Coordinates of C-alpha atoms in Angstrom, one line a residue:
Chain A
M1 CA -0.2 -8.6 6.3
R2 CA -3.5 -7.1 5.4
R3 CA -5.8 -8.9 5.1
L4 CA -6.8 -10.3 1.0
L5 CA -10.4 -8.4 0.4
N6 CA -12.6 -9.4 -1.9
T7 CA -12.8 -6.8 -5.0
L8 CA -17.0 -6.0 -6.1
Y9 CA -17.4 -7.0 -9.9
V10 CA -20.9 -4.7 -11.0
T11 CA -21.0 -7.0 -14.6
M12 CA -25.2 -5.7 -14.8
P13 CA -25.5 -3.4 -17.4
D14 CA -28.2 -1.3 -15.7
A15 CA -27.0 -2.0 -11.9
Y16 CA -26.9 1.2 -10.0
L17 CA -24.9 1.8 -6.5
A18 CA -25.3 2.8 -3.9
C19 CA -25.2 2.6 0.4
D20 CA -27.1 2.3 2.9
G21 CA -25.2 3.0 6.5
E22 CA -21.4 1.1 6.2
N23 CA -23.2 -0.6 3.6
V24 CA -22.3 -0.6 -0.5
L25 CA -26.4 -1.8 -2.5
V26 CA -26.2 -2.7 -5.6
K27 CA -29.8 -1.6 -6.9
I28 CA -31.4 -2.7 -9.7
E29 CA -34.6 -0.6 -10.4
D30 CA -34.3 1.2 -7.2
E31 CA -34.5 -2.8 -6.5
I32 CA -31.4 -4.0 -4.2
R33 CA -30.3 -7.2 -5.4
F34 CA -27.1 -7.2 -3.3
R35 CA -25.8 -6.0 -0.2
I36 CA -22.4 -6.1 1.2
P37 CA -20.6 -4.0 4.5
V38 CA -18.5 -1.6 3.0
H39 CA -15.1 -3.3 5.2
N40 CA -15.3 -6.4 3.3
L41 CA -13.8 -4.2 0.1
E42 CA -11.2 -4.1 -2.1
G43 CA -12.2 -2.4 -5.0
I44 CA -15.4 -2.5 -6.5
V45 CA -15.2 -2.9 -10.3
C46 CA -18.2 -1.8 -12.0
F47 CA -18.2 -2.8 -16.0
G48 CA -20.5 -0.9 -18.3
F49 CA -22.1 2.5 -17.3
A50 CA -23.4 1.8 -14.5
G51 CA -24.0 4.9 -12.0
A52 CA -23.1 5.5 -8.5
S53 CA -24.5 8.1 -5.7
P54 CA -21.9 11.0 -5.0
K55 CA -22.8 9.4 -1.0
L56 CA -21.2 5.5 -1.9
M57 CA -17.9 7.1 -4.0
Y58 CA -17.4 9.5 0.0
L59 CA -17.8 6.2 1.3
C60 CA -15.0 4.6 -0.8
C61 CA -13.5 7.0 -0.9
E62 CA -12.9 7.7 2.8
R63 CA -12.9 4.0 3.5
G64 CA -9.8 4.2 0.2
V65 CA -12.3 1.1 -1.2
A66 CA -10.7 1.7 -5.1
L67 CA -14.2 2.8 -7.4
S68 CA -13.4 1.4 -10.8
F69 CA -15.5 1.7 -14.1
L70 CA -14.4 -0.2 -16.5
T71 CA -16.1 -0.5 -20.4
T72 CA -18.4 -3.9 -20.3
Y73 CA -15.0 -4.5 -23.2
G74 CA -13.2 -4.9 -20.2
K75 CA -11.9 -1.5 -21.1
F76 CA -10.4 1.0 -18.3
M77 CA -11.9 4.6 -18.1
G78 CA -12.0 6.2 -14.6
R79 CA -11.3 5.1 -11.1
I80 CA -12.7 7.3 -7.9
T81 CA -10.1 7.5 -4.9
G82 CA -9.6 9.4 -2.1
N83 CA -6.3 11.6 -1.4
I84 CA -3.5 10.4 -3.4
S85 CA -1.9 8.5 -0.8
G86 CA 1.7 7.9 0.3
N87 CA 4.9 8.8 0.3
V88 CA 5.5 12.0 -1.9
L89 CA 9.9 11.4 -0.8
L90 CA 9.2 7.5 -2.5
R91 CA 7.4 8.7 -6.1
R92 CA 10.7 11.0 -6.6
T93 CA 13.0 8.0 -6.3
Q94 CA 10.6 6.1 -8.3
Y95 CA 11.0 9.0 -10.8
R96 CA 14.9 9.5 -10.3
W97 CA 15.2 6.0 -10.5
S98 CA 13.0 6.2 -13.7
D99 CA 15.5 8.8 -15.6
D100 CA 18.0 6.7 -14.7
E101 CA 19.6 3.7 -17.2
T102 CA 21.5 2.3 -14.6
I103 CA 18.7 1.2 -12.3
S104 CA 15.8 1.0 -14.7
S105 CA 17.7 -1.2 -16.6
R106 CA 18.2 -3.4 -13.6
L107 CA 14.7 -3.7 -12.5
S108 CA 13.7 -4.5 -16.0
R109 CA 15.5 -7.1 -15.9
R110 CA 13.8 -9.0 -12.8
F111 CA 10.6 -8.1 -14.0
V112 CA 11.3 -10.2 -17.7
A113 CA 13.7 -13.1 -16.0
A114 CA 10.5 -13.6 -13.3
K115 CA 8.0 -13.7 -16.1
I116 CA 10.8 -15.5 -18.6
I117 CA 11.0 -18.2 -15.7
N118 CA 7.1 -18.2 -14.6
S119 CA 6.7 -18.7 -18.8
R120 CA 8.8 -21.9 -19.2
A121 CA 7.5 -23.3 -15.8
V122 CA 3.7 -23.5 -17.4
L123 CA 4.9 -25.0 -20.7
H124 CA 7.5 -27.3 -18.3
R125 CA 4.7 -28.5 -17.3
V126 CA 3.3 -30.4 -20.6
L127 CA 6.5 -31.7 -20.1
R128 CA 5.8 -34.0 -17.2
D129 CA 1.8 -34.2 -18.0
H130 CA 1.9 -35.1 -21.6
P131 CA 5.3 -36.6 -22.9
E132 CA 3.1 -38.0 -25.7
I133 CA 2.9 -34.4 -27.0
V134 CA 5.8 -33.0 -26.8
D135 CA 8.1 -31.9 -30.2
N136 CA 11.6 -30.3 -31.1
N137 CA 9.7 -26.9 -31.2
L138 CA 8.5 -27.7 -27.4
R139 CA 12.0 -28.9 -26.5
D140 CA 14.1 -26.4 -27.8
S141 CA 12.2 -23.8 -26.6
L142 CA 12.5 -24.8 -23.2
V143 CA 15.9 -24.4 -23.8
L144 CA 16.4 -21.2 -25.1
L145 CA 14.2 -20.0 -22.8
A146 CA 16.3 -21.9 -20.0
R147 CA 19.0 -19.8 -20.9
M148 CA 17.1 -16.1 -21.0
P149 CA 18.2 -15.6 -17.7
E150 CA 21.7 -15.6 -18.1
R151 CA 21.1 -13.4 -21.3
L152 CA 19.4 -11.0 -19.1
E153 CA 22.2 -10.1 -17.5
R154 CA 24.7 -9.5 -19.9
A155 CA 22.0 -7.4 -21.9
A156 CA 23.8 -3.7 -22.1
D157 CA 20.3 -1.6 -21.6
G158 CA 16.6 -1.6 -21.6
S159 CA 16.3 -2.3 -25.5
A160 CA 18.5 -4.9 -25.5
I161 CA 16.5 -6.2 -22.5
R162 CA 12.9 -5.4 -24.4
G163 CA 14.1 -7.5 -27.3
I164 CA 15.3 -10.7 -24.9
E165 CA 11.7 -9.7 -23.8
G166 CA 10.1 -10.1 -27.2
E167 CA 12.0 -13.4 -28.0
A168 CA 10.9 -15.0 -24.8
A169 CA 7.0 -14.2 -26.1
H170 CA 7.3 -15.4 -29.4
L171 CA 8.8 -19.2 -28.2
Y172 CA 6.3 -19.1 -25.6
F173 CA 2.6 -18.2 -27.3
S174 CA 3.9 -20.8 -30.6
N175 CA 3.5 -23.6 -28.2
F176 CA 0.9 -22.2 -26.2
N177 CA -0.9 -24.3 -28.2
K178 CA -0.2 -27.5 -26.9
L179 CA -1.0 -26.3 -23.3
I180 CA -4.9 -26.4 -25.2
L181 CA -6.3 -30.3 -24.8
N182 CA -10.1 -29.9 -24.8
Q183 CA -11.8 -27.9 -27.5
K184 CA -8.7 -27.4 -30.1
D185 CA -10.9 -26.8 -33.0
D186 CA -12.7 -23.4 -31.0
F187 CA -10.2 -22.4 -29.7
Q188 CA -6.7 -22.3 -31.1
M189 CA -4.2 -19.2 -30.4
I190 CA -2.5 -17.7 -34.0
N191 CA -0.2 -15.5 -32.1
R192 CA -0.3 -13.3 -29.3
N193 CA -3.4 -10.3 -30.1
R194 CA -4.9 -7.3 -29.1
R195 CA -7.2 -4.4 -30.2
P196 CA -9.1 -6.1 -31.4
P197 CA -7.5 -9.1 -31.0
T198 CA -9.3 -11.8 -33.2
D199 CA -9.7 -15.5 -31.3
R200 CA -10.6 -16.3 -28.1
I201 CA -7.5 -17.2 -26.6
N202 CA -6.3 -13.7 -27.3
A203 CA -10.1 -12.6 -26.2
L204 CA -9.8 -14.7 -22.7
L205 CA -6.1 -13.7 -21.9
S206 CA -7.0 -10.1 -22.8
F207 CA -10.0 -9.9 -20.7
L208 CA -8.3 -11.7 -18.0
Y209 CA -4.6 -9.2 -18.4
T210 CA -6.9 -6.4 -17.7
L211 CA -8.4 -8.2 -14.2
L212 CA -4.7 -8.4 -13.3
T213 CA -3.8 -4.6 -14.4
H214 CA -6.3 -3.2 -12.5
E215 CA -5.5 -5.2 -8.9
V216 CA -1.5 -4.2 -9.8
V217 CA -2.2 -0.1 -10.4
A218 CA -4.5 -0.9 -7.5
A219 CA -1.8 -2.2 -5.0
L220 CA 0.6 -0.1 -6.1
E221 CA -0.7 2.8 -5.3
S222 CA -1.5 1.7 -1.8
V223 CA 1.9 1.9 -0.8
G224 CA 2.2 5.2 -2.3
L225 CA 4.0 4.1 -5.8
D226 CA 3.0 6.0 -9.0
P227 CA 1.6 3.0 -11.6
Q228 CA 2.2 4.9 -14.0
V229 CA 5.7 6.0 -14.4
G230 CA 7.7 2.3 -15.0
F231 CA 10.7 0.6 -15.7
L232 CA 10.0 -1.6 -17.8
H233 CA 7.6 0.0 -19.9
R234 CA 8.0 3.4 -20.8
D235 CA 6.4 6.8 -20.3
R236 CA 2.9 6.8 -22.4
P237 CA -0.1 9.4 -21.2
G238 CA -3.2 6.8 -20.4
R239 CA -0.4 3.7 -19.7
P240 CA 0.3 2.6 -16.1
S241 CA 3.7 2.1 -17.4
L242 CA 5.2 0.8 -13.9
A243 CA 1.7 -1.5 -12.9
L244 CA 2.6 -3.1 -17.0
D245 CA 6.1 -3.8 -15.5
V246 CA 5.0 -5.6 -12.2
M247 CA 2.0 -7.5 -13.8
E248 CA 4.8 -9.4 -16.7
E249 CA 5.8 -11.5 -13.2
M250 CA 2.2 -12.9 -12.7
R251 CA 1.0 -13.0 -16.1
P252 CA 2.0 -17.0 -16.7
H253 CA 0.7 -18.2 -13.3
L254 CA -2.6 -15.5 -12.3
V255 CA -3.5 -15.3 -15.9
D256 CA -2.4 -17.7 -18.8
R257 CA -2.3 -20.7 -16.3
L258 CA -6.7 -20.2 -15.8
A259 CA -7.2 -19.1 -19.3
V260 CA -5.6 -22.6 -19.7
T261 CA -7.7 -24.9 -17.1
L262 CA -11.1 -22.7 -18.3
I263 CA -10.8 -24.5 -21.4
N264 CA -9.4 -27.4 -21.0
R265 CA -12.2 -27.9 -18.5
N266 CA -14.8 -26.3 -20.3
Q267 CA -15.7 -24.2 -18.1
I268 CA -15.9 -22.2 -21.4
S269 CA -17.0 -22.6 -24.4
S270 CA -17.2 -21.6 -27.8
D271 CA -20.8 -20.1 -28.1
G272 CA -19.6 -18.3 -24.9
F273 CA -17.5 -15.4 -27.9
N274 CA -18.9 -13.6 -30.8
V275 CA -17.4 -13.0 -33.6
K276 CA -17.2 -10.1 -35.8
E277 CA -17.3 -10.3 -39.0
N278 CA -14.3 -8.2 -39.3
G279 CA -12.3 -10.6 -37.4
A280 CA -13.6 -9.0 -34.0
V281 CA -13.5 -11.8 -31.1
I282 CA -16.1 -10.1 -28.2
M283 CA -16.7 -11.7 -24.8
E284 CA -20.2 -12.7 -24.2
D285 CA -21.6 -11.4 -20.7
D286 CA -21.9 -15.0 -19.7
T287 CA -18.7 -16.1 -20.5
R288 CA -17.7 -12.7 -18.5
K289 CA -19.3 -13.3 -16.0
E290 CA -17.9 -17.7 -15.8
V291 CA -14.5 -16.0 -15.9
L292 CA -15.2 -13.6 -13.7
T293 CA -15.8 -15.4 -10.7
A294 CA -13.0 -18.2 -11.3
W295 CA -10.7 -14.9 -11.0
Q296 CA -11.7 -14.4 -7.6
K297 CA -11.8 -17.7 -6.3
R298 CA -8.3 -18.1 -7.5
K299 CA -7.1 -15.0 -5.8
Q300 CA -7.8 -17.3 -2.5
E301 CA -5.2 -20.3 -3.6
V302 CA -3.0 -19.9 -1.5
I303 CA 0.6 -20.3 -2.3
T304 CA 3.7 -20.1 -0.6
H305 CA 5.7 -16.6 -1.7
P306 CA 9.2 -17.8 -3.6
Y307 CA 11.1 -14.7 -1.6
L308 CA 9.0 -14.3 1.9
G309 CA 7.7 -18.0 2.8
E310 CA 5.5 -16.7 3.9
K311 CA 1.6 -19.1 3.0
I312 CA -0.5 -16.2 1.7
P313 CA -3.6 -16.1 -0.7
L314 CA -2.9 -15.6 -4.7
G315 CA -4.6 -12.2 -4.4
L316 CA -2.0 -10.5 -2.2
V317 CA 0.8 -11.5 -4.6
P318 CA 0.9 -8.0 -6.3
Y319 CA 0.1 -6.2 -3.0
V320 CA 3.7 -8.1 -1.8
Q321 CA 5.4 -7.6 -4.6
A322 CA 4.3 -3.6 -4.5
L323 CA 5.3 -3.7 -1.5
L324 CA 8.5 -5.4 -2.1
L325 CA 9.5 -2.6 -5.4
A326 CA 8.6 -0.1 -2.2
R327 CA 11.2 -1.5 0.0
H328 CA 13.6 -0.8 -2.5
M329 CA 12.8 1.9 -3.5
R330 CA 13.4 3.5 0.2
G331 CA 16.5 1.5 0.6
D332 CA 15.2 -1.3 3.2
M333 CA 16.1 -4.1 0.1
E334 CA 19.2 -4.2 -1.5
D335 CA 17.4 -5.4 -4.8
Y336 CA 13.6 -6.6 -6.1
P337 CA 12.7 -9.7 -5.3
P338 CA 10.4 -10.9 -7.8
F339 CA 7.9 -13.5 -8.2
F340 CA 8.6 -16.7 -9.3
W341 CA 6.5 -19.7 -9.4
K342 CA 8.3 -23.0 -10.2
Chain B
M1 CA 20.1 28.3 20.4
M2 CA 19.3 27.6 16.6
L3 CA 15.3 29.0 15.5
Y4 CA 14.0 26.5 12.9
S5 CA 11.8 28.3 10.1
D6 CA 8.0 27.9 9.4
E7 CA 8.9 25.2 7.1
D8 CA 10.8 22.9 9.1
F9 CA 7.4 22.7 11.6
L10 CA 7.4 19.1 12.5
L11 CA 3.8 17.6 14.6
L12 CA 4.3 18.2 18.3
S13 CA 2.1 15.3 19.0
G14 CA 4.8 13.1 16.9
I15 CA 6.9 13.1 19.7
Q16 CA 5.4 10.7 21.6
H17 CA 6.0 8.2 18.2
M18 CA 9.2 9.2 18.1
A19 CA 9.8 8.1 21.4
F20 CA 7.9 4.4 21.0
C21 CA 9.9 4.4 18.2
E22 CA 12.5 6.2 14.4
R23 CA 10.4 3.6 12.4
Q24 CA 6.3 4.8 13.3
W25 CA 6.8 7.8 13.8
A26 CA 8.7 7.7 10.3
L27 CA 6.0 5.6 8.6
I28 CA 3.4 8.3 10.2
H29 CA 5.0 11.4 9.6
L30 CA 7.4 11.6 6.3
E31 CA 5.2 8.4 4.4
Q32 CA 2.1 9.5 5.8
I33 CA 0.8 5.9 5.6
W34 CA -2.5 5.8 7.6
A35 CA -2.1 9.4 8.3
E36 CA -5.7 9.4 7.5
N37 CA -7.1 7.3 9.7
V38 CA -4.1 7.8 13.2
R39 CA -5.6 11.7 12.1
T40 CA -9.3 10.3 11.5
V41 CA -8.5 8.4 15.5
E42 CA -6.8 11.8 16.5
G43 CA -10.1 13.6 15.5
K44 CA -12.6 11.6 16.9
Q45 CA -11.0 11.5 20.4
L46 CA -10.8 15.4 20.8
H47 CA -15.0 14.7 19.1
D48 CA -15.4 12.2 22.3
R49 CA -14.4 15.1 25.0
A50 CA -16.6 17.6 23.2
D51 CA -13.3 19.1 23.1
D52 CA -14.5 23.5 22.3
P53 CA -11.7 25.8 21.7
F54 CA -14.5 28.4 22.8
K55 CA -15.3 26.7 25.3
D56 CA -12.6 27.7 28.2
E57 CA -14.3 26.9 32.3
S58 CA -13.2 29.5 34.7
R59 CA -13.2 30.3 38.1
K60 CA -12.3 32.7 40.1
K61 CA -9.0 31.2 40.6
L62 CA -8.6 28.7 38.0
R63 CA -8.8 29.5 34.0
V64 CA -9.0 26.3 32.2
V65 CA -8.4 26.5 28.2
R66 CA -8.6 23.7 25.8
S67 CA -7.0 23.2 22.4
M68 CA -4.8 26.0 22.3
P69 CA -2.7 26.2 19.9
I70 CA 1.7 26.3 20.4
I71 CA 4.1 26.4 19.3
S72 CA 7.9 26.3 19.8
H73 CA 10.4 27.7 17.0
A74 CA 13.4 26.1 19.8
L75 CA 12.5 23.0 19.2
G76 CA 10.4 23.0 15.9
L77 CA 7.6 21.8 17.2
R78 CA 4.0 22.6 16.6
G79 CA 0.9 21.5 17.5
I80 CA -2.4 21.8 20.1
A81 CA -2.5 21.2 23.3
D82 CA -5.4 19.6 25.2
V83 CA -5.8 21.7 28.2
V84 CA -4.1 24.7 29.1
E85 CA -4.4 25.7 33.5
F86 CA -3.6 28.9 34.3
H87 CA -3.7 29.1 37.8
Q88 CA -4.0 32.3 39.8
S89 CA -0.9 33.4 41.7
K90 CA -1.8 36.2 44.5
I91 CA 1.7 37.6 43.9
N92 CA 4.3 37.6 41.3
I93 CA 6.0 34.4 41.1
E94 CA 9.7 35.3 38.9
G95 CA 9.7 34.0 35.5
E96 CA 6.3 31.5 36.9
T97 CA 2.9 33.6 36.1
C98 CA 2.2 36.0 33.6
H99 CA -0.3 38.0 32.7
L100 CA -3.5 37.5 30.7
E101 CA -5.4 39.2 28.6
N102 CA -8.7 41.2 30.3
R103 CA -8.1 39.5 33.9
E104 CA -6.3 41.1 37.1
G105 CA -4.1 39.2 38.4
W106 CA -1.0 36.5 38.1
W107 CA -1.5 33.7 36.6
R108 CA 1.0 29.8 36.6
P109 CA 0.4 27.7 33.6
V110 CA 0.0 24.3 33.9
P111 CA 0.1 21.9 30.6
I112 CA -2.3 18.5 31.2
E113 CA -2.3 16.5 28.1
Y114 CA -5.3 13.5 27.7
K115 CA -4.0 10.3 26.7
R116 CA -7.7 7.5 26.4
G117 CA -4.7 5.1 28.0
R118 CA -3.4 4.1 31.1
P119 CA -0.2 4.9 32.1
K120 CA 3.0 3.5 30.2
P121 CA 5.7 2.0 31.2
D122 CA 8.6 4.6 29.5
D123 CA 7.7 8.6 28.9
R124 CA 6.7 8.6 25.6
D125 CA 4.0 11.0 27.0
A126 CA 6.1 12.8 29.0
V127 CA 8.2 13.9 26.8
Q128 CA 4.6 14.4 25.1
L129 CA 3.6 16.8 27.6
C130 CA 7.1 19.0 28.7
A131 CA 6.7 19.7 24.5
Q132 CA 4.2 21.4 24.9
A133 CA 5.3 23.2 28.5
M134 CA 8.6 24.2 26.1
A135 CA 6.6 25.4 23.8
L136 CA 4.4 27.0 26.9
E137 CA 7.2 28.6 28.2
E138 CA 8.3 30.2 24.8
M139 CA 5.6 31.9 24.0
L140 CA 4.0 32.9 27.5
Q141 CA 8.2 33.6 29.1
V142 CA 7.9 31.7 31.6
S143 CA 8.9 28.2 33.3
I144 CA 7.2 25.4 34.4
S145 CA 8.2 23.6 36.3
S146 CA 5.4 20.6 36.4
G147 CA 2.4 19.3 34.3
F148 CA -0.1 16.8 34.1
L149 CA -1.0 13.3 31.8
F150 CA -4.0 12.0 32.5
Y151 CA -5.0 8.4 31.4
G152 CA -8.7 7.5 30.6
K153 CA -8.7 4.1 31.9
T154 CA -7.5 4.6 35.3
K155 CA -9.0 7.7 35.4
H156 CA -6.3 9.5 37.3
R157 CA -3.8 13.1 37.0
E158 CA -0.6 11.3 37.4
L159 CA 2.2 15.0 37.9
V160 CA 5.1 14.8 36.0
T161 CA 8.3 17.0 36.3
L162 CA 10.1 18.8 34.4
D163 CA 13.3 17.9 35.0
L164 CA 16.2 18.6 33.1
R165 CA 16.4 14.6 32.5
L166 CA 13.4 14.8 30.6
R167 CA 14.2 18.1 28.8
Q168 CA 17.2 17.0 27.4
H169 CA 15.5 13.9 25.8
T170 CA 12.4 16.0 24.4
I171 CA 15.0 17.5 22.7
E172 CA 17.1 15.0 21.7
L173 CA 13.8 13.3 20.2
S174 CA 13.0 17.1 18.5
I175 CA 16.5 16.9 16.8
R176 CA 16.1 13.0 15.8
M177 CA 12.5 14.1 14.0
H178 CA 14.8 16.7 11.9
Q179 CA 17.6 14.3 10.6
L180 CA 15.1 11.9 9.8
A181 CA 12.7 15.1 8.5
R182 CA 16.2 16.0 6.1
E183 CA 17.4 13.4 4.7
G184 CA 13.4 11.2 4.0
L185 CA 14.7 8.0 4.3
T186 CA 12.4 5.4 7.4
P187 CA 14.4 4.0 9.8
K188 CA 15.7 0.0 9.4
A189 CA 13.2 -1.7 12.0
Q190 CA 14.7 -2.1 14.4
K191 CA 12.1 -5.7 16.1
G192 CA 11.2 -5.2 20.0
K193 CA 8.7 -6.0 22.5
H194 CA 7.3 -2.8 21.7
C195 CA 6.7 -4.2 18.1
S196 CA 3.4 -6.4 20.0
Q197 CA 2.1 -3.0 20.9
C198 CA 1.2 -1.3 17.7
S199 CA -1.0 -0.7 15.7
L200 CA 1.4 -0.5 11.9
T201 CA 2.7 -4.0 12.1
E202 CA 0.9 -4.8 9.1
Y203 CA 2.5 -2.3 7.5
C204 CA 6.0 -1.5 9.0
Q205 CA 6.3 -5.7 9.0
P206 CA 9.4 -6.2 11.4
Y207 CA 10.1 -9.9 10.6
W208 CA 10.5 -9.6 6.9
M209 CA 13.5 -7.1 7.3
L210 CA 14.5 -9.5 10.4
R211 CA 14.4 -12.8 8.5
H212 CA 16.8 -10.5 5.9
R213 CA 17.4 -13.2 3.2
P214 CA 19.8 -11.7 0.5
V215 CA 17.8 -11.3 -3.3
E216 CA 21.0 -12.2 -4.9
D217 CA 20.6 -15.6 -3.1
Y218 CA 16.5 -15.6 -4.1
L219 CA 17.3 -14.6 -8.3
S220 CA 19.9 -17.0 -8.9
R221 CA 18.0 -20.6 -6.7
M222 CA 14.8 -19.0 -9.0
C223 CA 16.7 -18.2 -12.1
R224 CA 18.6 -22.4 -12.3
V225 CA 16.5 -24.2 -13.4
E226 CA 16.9 -27.8 -15.2
V227 CA 17.9 -28.5 -19.1
D228 CA 20.1 -31.7 -18.2
D229 CA 15.9 -33.3 -18.4
L230 CA 15.0 -32.8 -22.3

């Protein structure tokens, strides 16, 4: 198994990336602020418009380190990687499968079933840990969510599957506020929204989903799959559809629970967010840094992978799932085992 | 005999991977996993040896040619021979000697393959040498009865007799390489002793394949949730 390597996040807008031999340097006004050997890195993500020297880009390409540029708000701008890696035959299989309604539906069922079960598990914790706030809506939702995998199996096609997914998301997010135990007044979710997020929870979730997308895209690319061609999410230029598919099963455990923890432990607070006149909510720099640190720490947590039965760091889940999907496409496995967390 | 067309040629050096493990060959040559690294490493090795195709050694009775591009239409393989020695022969030995341009007399080709490590218990290095010899035979219209494997660790060259059995094995391996290349499928892992010496185990993950659990069981186990406690 590949070692879990770190991703270097550069959040200072005036930072300039350079290299010195085998080291990546982060400079601010010509002063070296940070230095790390390139072999310790899996990826570099720059927020804002930090510059990078061509020599550093060359080093990253040569060593397979994905260098990504995001806006300060976490919108993906671009990525520099070396040669397109992997197997053209594998990508052909992926494209054929994506065009095949039967196969696409089967894989979509896997992604969505795991997402639903994992979302349910997040809500189910409230039942166990805080029975005093359990209401009928939560109870009903848990029952409905539990029955959904069966309904999924009967769903005729992609649009029926997407319909069930939408229903599940609605049930899940309608109970989301119950997970917030501290700072309840400042962190309220009306519904799940983006572009722009109109409350602090949505701003936080969107930012974390962006981080996860980056990791899943890199993982898919590293096993030779095309992140843009998906099964549940249909092709749209610029959209990493396969990454969004594979992410579904990881959102509840990797992102949603982390967001809830950050709020409940008062690691972030309401004044770390900027509310614009039109209601758009933007995270401030310090909050973003806090979230990134928590994200990096979370990725180090060791779990037992439910299918492999092996202990792995949480941060390796995108990579393992990408590998399992590639395995399935190569004919090594008869089906794709999504990631479940219970 | 069937001859391969330009489209179908495979890398001759891959035959050693094939002899070691079919899956390793497929991972490197079909899936291009770590191809960059393998090539980088191979390139470095060449460099370390200061190989230079334009710098041939010549003595009176011996001509040493390095980095000679070779191709065999019968095997469908092409590559580069590390070293081919040409030994001068006083007389023309029919079928074993050839002419060299701008040089007098008759010359007998002897392929030599350099390996960094030690002699292997199997014939994976020998088949590579044999494939090179067969390519040279085709190109020079001679037959070659033996060659050498030079090992960096022992600093010794070992004589390899290119007998019928070795040639047969070489042909079988090349046929199998072409078969896998046509199918485009990576063979399933066969875990064995060789896995411990393989640099690709991280990608191959033979253990996962062996402890294979049916996905259907996994899915139904994971999707089963208790609703009674509500």
